[in-house]
Amino acid sequence: MIDVIIIGGGAAGLAAAVACYDSGVRDILIIERGPELGGILGQCIHSGFGLHTFRQELTGPEYAYRFIDEVHRRGIRYVLDSMVLSISPHRVLYVNSRDGIVEEEAGAIILAMGCRERPRGALNIPGTRPAGIFSAGTAQRLMNIEGYGVGRRAVILGSGDIGLIMARRLTLEGAEVLAVAEIMPYSGGLKRNIVQCLDDFGIPLYLSHTVVDIRGKRRVEGVTIARVDGNRKPIAGTEIGFSCDTLLLSVGLLPENELSAKAGIMLSPVTGGPVVDDLLETSADGIFAAGNALHVHDLVDYVSEEAAEAGRNAALYVRHGLPGAEGFVEVAPGHGVRYTVPQRIRRSSLKAMLRFRVSSVFHDADIVAESGGRELRRLHRRVMAPGEMERISIDGWSGDITIRIEEGR
Amino acid sequence: MDRERLSGYDAVIIGGGCVGTAIAWYLSRYDIRICLVEKESDISEGTTKANSGIVHAGYDPLPGSLKATLNVRGNSLIHQLAQQLSLDFRPNGALVIAFSAEDVRTLEGLLERGRRNGVPGISILSRSEVLSREPNLSPGVQAALFLPTSGIICPFSLAYAFAENARDNGTEIRLREEVLSIQAAEGGFDVRTSRAVIRTRCVVNAAGLYADEVHAMAAGPGFSITPRRGEYVLLDKSEAGIVGSTIFQVPTAAGKGVLVTPTVHGNIMCGPDNIAAGGKDDLSTVGQGLAYVMASAARSVPSLDFRKVITSFAGLRAHPDSGDFIIGMPVPGFIDAAGIESPGLSASPAIGEMAGSMAAEYLGARRRRHVIEERKGIVRPASLPMEERRRLIASDPLYGNIICRCEEVSEGEIVEAIRRGAATLDGVKRRVRAGMGRCQSGFCMPRVMEILSRETGIPMEDICRNGEGSEVII
């Protein structure tokens, strides 16, 4: 019997473990499938991490190490190269080479499995299937961890942050990035990444464009992009051909929740992560979720913050039990809001932090939280974009809550 | 260029797809010296690697055709061999569904045709019988032809199984070796390849899309093979269960149409269309084709969720101008097993038997006294009972190290795949499914490359996806 088991030793798992320990739980186990702690941060060797948390610009490995260090200092236990096979409330089954198959009882479980990249197949891009097509993160790993080049002339589809970061990375390694094509009329990445990774290197960003053909038998030989109409369908006659050996895909991240789904945990069709309440508890008793397994974040600082909440709540759960929920109020995404996390709030809670994404770009608009016909809170934003997560903390609700965007005030 | 001269062979089989390997499997039971020559870097790289993976019952081919006879015989052989060769095979049954009164009349014709072909157990089910068996089918379904002997198979597993068993019984397998010419020589033929000149008493042509060219090398112009492309989409395992049987629509002149089927590995697959390919190596997909496949599949199963597509791909059919399989001996000692389009996978063991017997008879070969009948599959820890899985990991810890998280494939399985001949990422993927899952190798590719490099000594820079020119690292 272990008090709290944390599935995943990346940004979320580490922060959850530290906060859980600091809330009085001593018996914690982190189960990590990779060969070291830190998760995907290990391959993010660019800087820009930790501006909110540490007021410093750290690289991914540096940011991870701050937390790994805290985990070591507290003597929190972890197992590496270990794959969780199944979970259920208060039970985790995992496998590794050293211990074989291990079944552990757990007081509480925190889901911190992170996310994966959407593959080419999900897009049905026509053309051939040669070598040289990588998801951006796979290319990043090959370059930054293994130290190999993945191509000399590249086109990138999707302007998610990993794609933007990789545009710069490839350029710095001497490759030529011919184009970044984005099917939406706006980028899916952070503004600062557009500026620092594309603009600074003169890499063209083709908004409202997608890849319509891939050529090459064994290795990519060329890629054709075309403009898309309002329904994201390619417009004939707008094709632009590129001769290249590599196509990187940065077309979206998907929370990894196969374990959650197998355990019968309710998932949101919008986020791909579990439906949670304001204490980040899922539909399963004593199972919490945080980080990119819950919903895809833009900044790791917010992952750490959210995961620490999950760690504290799991500690509360095993030490004293959570306060009675007395039922839930639902949080509904209104105009301009794609989703919120949490999706519901315990009636017994007094305040809650809502994280959400907008559904398109807004200028000079307000975030409005309402409940029972009354405005709870209003925040003004100069710009909001789908690539950046928004947050609003609320209190004083009387019933179900709506979060919406109000323009032109 | 001076090529190595090899002699003393009784049979050279050209082509390492399911047909060539089936012939090798059958012939390896005789006391003769055989080699199989394949131009690609692995077995199962041609038409075998991309098709519907269906072991057809045999309702569709014209009675009396080789297709009909060999399909029904092949289906029965696969049922018999499944255990002996550890095939990834499941007899899940199939339904040919009718949407109109005219379709129902066609079904009656197919029922009659199926009976004449000797397909066991077939019958026509009423609308309510169909829907109680497959509740997710379109409510517009009127009736269906039920084919209990139809099954699903991993097509690569069939070719690997035949090849491995043939190798265990002495067949030599030569990869990355393309046949350039065949000349009559004393006592048989000289098969000139990209690496050697092989003297053999007999040659078997199982060259798939290129069988017309190989035929012409030995016997002059005969038939021609046209590549016909078929495109597929594969859905995530999360969609498993939407259908249990293989669902066909009523066939048209263009073929058996778009099917919806579970795969033996638990995905859902839809396809194929049937269009002229740009060439014998044109494996591209086109937007229109995929859209057609999805729209047709949705006609059978309206609730299919195409947001769950994890990959799409195309395969080629080796379509002969004769319309039927071409199996025969046009010149003494040269045997064709050509024009093997659908139902070629289903028929392959029977083609092996038929073309193999012709060769054995021509050679006057005698049965080997000791034959290894059994081929063991690669152990799959994820499907073992817990205690057995524990024991396996205790005896070889590599089976506890999961490399491909989506398909739960361990390092032990990958090492075993390499030991059995996988030398590329695709070779590993087809043998043990690392990279076949929902992330499509995003996470495991670098690790599989490392294991390949470590086990084979091939430098990382030279690790290929599927043969020379497809290096991953530049």
Coordinates of C-alpha atoms in Angstrom, one line a residue, chain A residues 329-331 345 347 368-377 394-404:
Chain A
V329 CA -22.3 23.2 -10.5
E330 CA -21.4 22.8 -14.2
V331 CA -19.1 25.2 -16.0
I345 CA -17.2 22.7 -9.4
R347 CA -20.9 23.2 -4.4
V368 CA -16.8 37.2 -18.5
A369 CA -17.8 34.7 -15.9
E370 CA -21.5 34.5 -15.1
S371 CA -23.7 32.5 -12.7
G372 CA -27.4 32.7 -12.1
G373 CA -27.7 35.7 -14.4
R374 CA -25.1 37.6 -12.4
E375 CA -21.6 38.6 -13.5
L376 CA -19.0 37.0 -11.2
R377 CA -15.9 38.5 -12.8
I394 CA -13.9 33.0 -9.6
D395 CA -16.0 32.9 -6.4
G396 CA -19.5 33.7 -5.3
W397 CA -21.4 31.5 -7.8
S398 CA -25.0 30.6 -7.1
G399 CA -25.5 27.9 -9.8
D400 CA -24.1 26.8 -13.1
I401 CA -21.3 29.0 -14.5
T402 CA -20.7 30.2 -18.0
I403 CA -17.4 31.6 -19.3
R404 CA -17.7 33.6 -22.4

